[in-house]
Amino acid sequence: MHADRLAPLPSLRNLLTFLVMAALMPLLAGCGYNTIPTAEENAKAAWSEVLNQYQRRADLIPNLVETVKGYAAHEKGTLEAVVEARSKATQVTVSPETLSDPEAFKKFQEAQSGLTGALSRLLAITENYPDLKANQNFLALQAQLEGTENRIAVARRDYIQAVKDYNLTLRTFPSVLWATLWFRSNQPFQNFTVAEDKMEPPKVDFGSGNTSGGTTTGGNGQGG
């Protein structure tokens, strides 16, 4: 009888030991406990900047289309393709809270890819209209578009790095301990494909008057 009463004690001691260690680990690790939420917030902030720059590009398109239409109204197919691609790109969104959804991210990337390709084709046809190329409003819009494409590339690069850092915190020691014990619901964030990361934004050469797009085929889901 006496031995039976003592039997559960080792198990109780093990449980108490585990609870004490679990309580002390964040203290022993110092700021290590904050690694995951910090990296997560950095990635979300980087994504918000990506969205901001894509929206900036979308805001430029209506004026650009109207300006081109004034000189090349018969390029109806190309103009309509840009408008349609813009509509699709603005309808497909990924919030910072759903960055772990691969399907949503894929749809977003494909929509932005389609808009990049349509813009590249629009810029290409402007080469046939010297009066349009000399229009001050068009030149200003063209310059703004080029600057925005460069900002998109930078924002995308920063997001790629931020996601890499965050995803590593979920898999590497010692932060994997916090992921296992306290951040079990955290999932890796989606990232741009390698091909998209290497895509170049449309370039505008004001010196020679040549406009070329590094992303001339936007329908493959890799540009954006």
mmCIF file of C-alpha atoms in Angstrom:
data_model
loop_
_atom_site.group_PDB
_atom_site.id
_atom_site.type_symbol
_atom_site.label_atom_id
_atom_site.label_comp_id
_atom_site.label_asym_id
_atom_site.label_seq_id
_atom_site.Cartn_x
_atom_site.Cartn_y
_atom_site.Cartn_z
ATOM 1 C CA MET A 1 0.000 0.000 0.000
ATOM 2 C CA HIS A 2 2.752 2.421 0.981
ATOM 3 C CA ALA A 3 4.718 1.620 -2.208
ATOM 4 C CA ASP A 4 1.619 2.158 -4.342
ATOM 5 C CA ARG A 5 1.180 5.674 -2.966
ATOM 6 C CA LEU A 6 4.797 6.596 -3.777
ATOM 7 C CA ALA A 7 4.753 5.267 -7.352
ATOM 8 C CA PRO A 8 3.233 8.367 -9.018
ATOM 9 C CA LEU A 9 5.830 10.717 -7.505
ATOM 10 C CA PRO A 10 8.522 10.377 -10.250
ATOM 11 C CA SER A 11 5.952 11.163 -12.893
ATOM 12 C CA LEU A 12 4.802 14.220 -10.948
ATOM 13 C CA ARG A 13 8.404 15.389 -10.533
ATOM 14 C CA ASN A 14 8.974 15.049 -14.286
ATOM 15 C CA LEU A 15 5.889 17.114 -14.986
ATOM 16 C CA LEU A 16 6.966 19.819 -12.557
ATOM 17 C CA THR A 17 10.451 19.842 -14.064
ATOM 18 C CA PHE A 18 9.015 20.296 -17.550
ATOM 19 C CA LEU A 19 6.732 23.110 -16.410
ATOM 20 C CA VAL A 20 9.595 24.916 -14.701
ATOM 21 C CA MET A 21 11.808 24.579 -17.792
ATOM 22 C CA ALA A 22 9.002 25.757 -20.037
ATOM 23 C CA ALA A 23 8.525 28.811 -17.840
ATOM 24 C CA LEU A 24 12.232 29.584 -17.656
ATOM 25 C CA MET A 25 13.190 29.043 -21.293
ATOM 26 C CA PRO A 26 11.946 32.453 -22.499
ATOM 27 C CA LEU A 27 13.876 34.095 -19.677
ATOM 28 C CA LEU A 28 17.016 32.084 -20.386
ATOM 29 C CA ALA A 29 16.806 32.876 -24.073
ATOM 30 C CA GLY A 30 16.281 36.573 -23.477
ATOM 31 C CA CYS A 31 15.141 38.219 -26.697
ATOM 32 C CA GLY A 32 15.115 34.843 -28.472
ATOM 33 C CA TYR A 33 11.443 34.476 -27.682
ATOM 34 C CA ASN A 34 10.725 37.628 -29.692
ATOM 35 C CA THR A 35 12.528 36.397 -32.792
ATOM 36 C CA ILE A 36 9.479 34.839 -34.466
ATOM 37 C CA PRO A 37 6.956 37.649 -33.911
ATOM 38 C CA THR A 38 9.572 40.238 -34.872
ATOM 39 C CA ALA A 39 10.428 38.438 -38.106
ATOM 40 C CA GLU A 40 6.741 37.928 -38.842
ATOM 41 C CA GLU A 41 5.945 41.617 -38.460
ATOM 42 C CA ASN A 42 8.942 42.576 -40.602
ATOM 43 C CA ALA A 43 7.698 40.293 -43.385
ATOM 44 C CA LYS A 44 4.163 41.689 -43.149
ATOM 45 C CA ALA A 45 5.501 45.244 -43.293
ATOM 46 C CA ALA A 46 7.596 44.374 -46.353
ATOM 47 C CA TRP A 47 4.524 42.896 -48.021
ATOM 48 C CA SER A 48 2.515 46.034 -47.318
ATOM 49 C CA GLU A 49 5.170 48.015 -49.174
ATOM 50 C CA VAL A 50 4.934 45.614 -52.131
ATOM 51 C CA LEU A 51 1.179 46.207 -52.248
ATOM 52 C CA ASN A 52 1.717 49.945 -51.956
ATOM 53 C CA GLN A 53 3.990 50.030 -54.990
ATOM 54 C CA TYR A 54 1.737 47.804 -57.068
ATOM 55 C CA GLN A 55 -1.161 50.120 -56.247
ATOM 56 C CA ARG A 56 0.961 53.090 -57.270
ATOM 57 C CA ARG A 57 1.461 51.449 -60.657
ATOM 58 C CA ALA A 58 -2.263 50.707 -61.001
ATOM 59 C CA ASP A 59 -3.073 54.352 -60.257
ATOM 60 C CA LEU A 60 -0.853 55.528 -63.124
ATOM 61 C CA ILE A 61 -2.434 53.306 -65.754
ATOM 62 C CA PRO A 62 -5.751 55.127 -66.433
ATOM 63 C CA ASN A 63 -3.969 58.376 -67.316
ATOM 64 C CA LEU A 64 -1.401 56.497 -69.373
ATOM 65 C CA VAL A 65 -4.096 54.685 -71.349
ATOM 66 C CA GLU A 66 -6.042 57.876 -71.978
ATOM 67 C CA THR A 67 -2.931 59.678 -73.179
ATOM 68 C CA VAL A 68 -1.987 56.885 -75.579
ATOM 69 C CA LYS A 69 -5.583 56.653 -76.790
ATOM 70 C CA GLY A 70 -5.427 60.282 -77.871
ATOM 71 C CA TYR A 71 -2.679 59.446 -80.369
ATOM 72 C CA ALA A 72 -3.296 55.755 -81.098
ATOM 73 C CA ALA A 73 -7.020 55.160 -80.763
ATOM 74 C CA HIS A 74 -6.921 52.363 -83.327
ATOM 75 C CA GLU A 75 -4.639 50.302 -81.046
ATOM 76 C CA LYS A 76 -7.851 49.244 -79.380
ATOM 77 C CA GLY A 77 -6.840 45.676 -78.598
ATOM 78 C CA THR A 78 -3.668 46.665 -76.765
ATOM 79 C CA LEU A 79 -5.392 49.422 -74.819
ATOM 80 C CA GLU A 80 -8.241 47.154 -73.772
ATOM 81 C CA ALA A 81 -5.776 44.456 -72.714
ATOM 82 C CA VAL A 82 -4.073 46.892 -70.336
ATOM 83 C CA VAL A 83 -7.387 48.001 -68.840
ATOM 84 C CA GLU A 84 -8.507 44.404 -68.384
ATOM 85 C CA ALA A 85 -5.182 43.346 -66.872
ATOM 86 C CA ARG A 86 -5.327 46.286 -64.453
ATOM 87 C CA SER A 87 -8.833 45.286 -63.389
ATOM 88 C CA LYS A 88 -7.736 41.712 -62.668
ATOM 89 C CA ALA A 89 -4.623 42.852 -60.818
ATOM 90 C CA THR A 90 -6.569 45.159 -58.517
ATOM 91 C CA GLN A 91 -9.198 42.515 -57.780
ATOM 92 C CA VAL A 92 -6.740 39.839 -56.678
ATOM 93 C CA THR A 93 -5.273 40.751 -53.314
ATOM 94 C CA VAL A 94 -3.298 39.038 -50.573
ATOM 95 C CA SER A 95 -3.504 40.618 -47.135
ATOM 96 C CA PRO A 96 -0.572 40.395 -44.695
ATOM 97 C CA GLU A 97 -2.714 37.996 -42.651
ATOM 98 C CA THR A 98 -3.025 35.461 -45.496
ATOM 99 C CA LEU A 99 0.557 35.339 -46.736
ATOM 100 C CA SER A 100 0.766 31.650 -45.890
ATOM 101 C CA ASP A 101 -1.919 30.780 -48.480
ATOM 102 C CA PRO A 102 -0.111 29.406 -51.577
ATOM 103 C CA GLU A 103 -3.149 29.547 -53.873
ATOM 104 C CA ALA A 104 -3.946 33.173 -53.038
ATOM 105 C CA PHE A 105 -0.310 34.155 -53.531
ATOM 106 C CA LYS A 106 -0.133 32.335 -56.869
ATOM 107 C CA LYS A 107 -3.246 34.120 -58.155
ATOM 108 C CA PHE A 108 -1.850 37.474 -57.059
ATOM 109 C CA GLN A 109 1.458 36.835 -58.773
ATOM 110 C CA GLU A 110 -0.218 35.731 -62.008
ATOM 111 C CA ALA A 111 -2.487 38.789 -62.037
ATOM 112 C CA GLN A 112 0.432 41.174 -61.595
ATOM 113 C CA SER A 113 2.348 39.239 -64.247
ATOM 114 C CA GLY A 114 -0.474 39.779 -66.706
ATOM 115 C CA LEU A 115 -0.441 43.515 -66.053
ATOM 116 C CA THR A 116 3.327 43.702 -66.479
ATOM 117 C CA GLY A 117 3.096 41.979 -69.850
ATOM 118 C CA ALA A 118 0.233 44.197 -71.031
ATOM 119 C CA LEU A 119 2.142 47.325 -70.040
ATOM 120 C CA SER A 120 5.222 46.126 -71.877
ATOM 121 C CA ARG A 121 3.216 45.681 -75.062
ATOM 122 C CA LEU A 122 1.608 49.095 -74.643
ATOM 123 C CA LEU A 123 4.989 50.776 -74.278
ATOM 124 C CA ALA A 124 6.249 48.905 -77.322
ATOM 125 C CA ILE A 125 3.544 50.236 -79.652
ATOM 126 C CA THR A 126 4.263 53.836 -78.649
ATOM 127 C CA GLU A 127 7.431 53.595 -80.723
ATOM 128 C CA ASN A 128 5.221 53.922 -83.800
ATOM 129 C CA TYR A 129 3.885 57.342 -82.738
ATOM 130 C CA PRO A 130 6.536 60.112 -82.691
ATOM 131 C CA ASP A 131 3.985 62.747 -81.672
ATOM 132 C CA LEU A 132 2.969 60.660 -78.667
ATOM 133 C CA LYS A 133 6.587 60.138 -77.648
ATOM 134 C CA ALA A 134 7.097 63.889 -77.701
ATOM 135 C CA ASN A 135 3.997 64.607 -75.611
ATOM 136 C CA GLN A 136 5.036 66.057 -72.251
ATOM 137 C CA ASN A 137 2.218 64.363 -70.366
ATOM 138 C CA PHE A 138 3.176 61.000 -71.824
ATOM 139 C CA LEU A 139 6.849 61.549 -71.011
ATOM 140 C CA ALA A 140 5.947 62.390 -67.412
ATOM 141 C CA LEU A 141 3.747 59.305 -67.083
ATOM 142 C CA GLN A 142 6.415 57.160 -68.674
ATOM 143 C CA ALA A 143 9.010 58.414 -66.204
ATOM 144 C CA GLN A 144 6.669 57.816 -63.274
ATOM 145 C CA LEU A 145 5.962 54.299 -64.509
ATOM 146 C CA GLU A 146 9.653 53.539 -64.822
ATOM 147 C CA GLY A 147 10.273 54.831 -61.303
ATOM 148 C CA THR A 148 7.388 52.778 -59.962
ATOM 149 C CA GLU A 149 8.639 49.603 -61.616
ATOM 150 C CA ASN A 150 12.004 50.175 -59.963
ATOM 151 C CA ARG A 151 10.293 50.683 -56.591
ATOM 152 C CA ILE A 152 8.349 47.458 -57.123
ATOM 153 C CA ALA A 153 11.589 45.600 -57.755
ATOM 154 C CA VAL A 154 13.119 46.994 -54.546
ATOM 155 C CA ALA A 155 10.006 46.288 -52.466
ATOM 156 C CA ARG A 156 9.830 42.758 -53.827
ATOM 157 C CA ARG A 157 13.506 42.188 -53.053
ATOM 158 C CA ASP A 158 13.037 43.396 -49.470
ATOM 159 C CA TYR A 159 9.992 41.166 -49.052
ATOM 160 C CA ILE A 160 11.876 38.130 -50.354
ATOM 161 C CA GLN A 161 14.597 38.700 -47.757
ATOM 162 C CA ALA A 162 12.118 39.345 -44.943
ATOM 163 C CA VAL A 163 10.212 36.147 -45.720
ATOM 164 C CA LYS A 164 13.444 34.192 -45.889
ATOM 165 C CA ASP A 165 14.363 35.454 -42.413
ATOM 166 C CA TYR A 166 10.909 34.701 -41.010
ATOM 167 C CA ASN A 167 10.663 31.216 -42.500
ATOM 168 C CA LEU A 168 14.106 30.375 -41.126
ATOM 169 C CA THR A 169 13.014 31.297 -37.606
ATOM 170 C CA LEU A 170 10.346 28.585 -37.824
ATOM 171 C CA ARG A 171 12.889 25.926 -38.776
ATOM 172 C CA THR A 172 16.182 26.732 -37.094
ATOM 173 C CA PHE A 173 17.445 26.416 -33.518
ATOM 174 C CA PRO A 174 16.764 27.929 -31.030
ATOM 175 C CA SER A 175 13.733 29.755 -32.451
ATOM 176 C CA VAL A 176 12.244 26.433 -33.559
ATOM 177 C CA LEU A 177 11.689 25.754 -29.849
ATOM 178 C CA TRP A 178 9.473 28.790 -29.554
ATOM 179 C CA ALA A 179 7.688 27.777 -32.749
ATOM 180 C CA THR A 180 7.011 24.343 -31.268
ATOM 181 C CA LEU A 181 5.902 25.516 -27.844
ATOM 182 C CA TRP A 182 4.307 28.943 -28.306
ATOM 183 C CA PHE A 183 3.871 29.714 -32.028
ATOM 184 C CA ARG A 184 2.463 26.436 -33.307
ATOM 185 C CA SER A 185 -0.108 28.184 -35.502
ATOM 186 C CA ASN A 186 2.556 30.163 -37.390
ATOM 187 C CA GLN A 187 3.055 28.933 -40.944
ATOM 188 C CA PRO A 188 5.788 29.828 -43.472
ATOM 189 C CA PHE A 189 4.938 32.760 -45.740
ATOM 190 C CA GLN A 190 4.755 32.398 -49.502
ATOM 191 C CA ASN A 191 7.399 34.033 -51.635
ATOM 192 C CA PHE A 192 7.882 35.132 -55.229
ATOM 193 C CA THR A 193 9.290 32.539 -57.574
ATOM 194 C CA VAL A 194 12.962 32.633 -58.475
ATOM 195 C CA ALA A 195 12.049 33.495 -62.054
ATOM 196 C CA GLU A 196 10.024 36.521 -60.982
ATOM 197 C CA ASP A 197 12.807 37.740 -58.744
ATOM 198 C CA LYS A 198 15.073 37.828 -61.795
ATOM 199 C CA MET A 199 12.581 39.528 -64.092
ATOM 200 C CA GLU A 200 13.441 43.058 -65.127
ATOM 201 C CA PRO A 201 10.920 45.919 -65.084
ATOM 202 C CA PRO A 202 10.026 47.679 -68.353
ATOM 203 C CA LYS A 203 12.839 50.051 -69.308
ATOM 204 C CA VAL A 204 12.432 53.462 -70.875
ATOM 205 C CA ASP A 205 15.449 54.802 -72.751
ATOM 206 C CA PHE A 206 14.948 58.541 -73.141
ATOM 207 C CA GLY A 207 18.275 58.942 -74.902
ATOM 208 C CA SER A 208 17.662 56.704 -77.893
ATOM 209 C CA GLY A 209 13.882 56.751 -77.744
ATOM 210 C CA ASN A 210 13.693 52.961 -77.516
ATOM 211 C CA THR A 211 11.289 51.380 -75.101
ATOM 212 C CA SER A 212 11.821 47.764 -74.262
ATOM 213 C CA GLY A 213 10.303 45.507 -71.679
ATOM 214 C CA GLY A 214 12.313 43.034 -69.693
ATOM 215 C CA THR A 215 8.981 41.285 -69.069
ATOM 216 C CA THR A 216 7.569 41.008 -72.544
ATOM 217 C CA THR A 217 5.613 37.844 -71.883
ATOM 218 C CA GLY A 218 3.466 38.331 -68.861
ATOM 219 C CA GLY A 219 1.146 35.369 -69.253
ATOM 220 C CA ASN A 220 3.430 32.701 -67.814
ATOM 221 C CA GLY A 221 2.791 33.519 -64.172
ATOM 222 C CA GLN A 222 6.402 34.415 -63.519
ATOM 223 C CA GLY A 223 6.571 38.140 -64.108
ATOM 224 C CA GLY A 224 4.987 40.862 -62.093
#
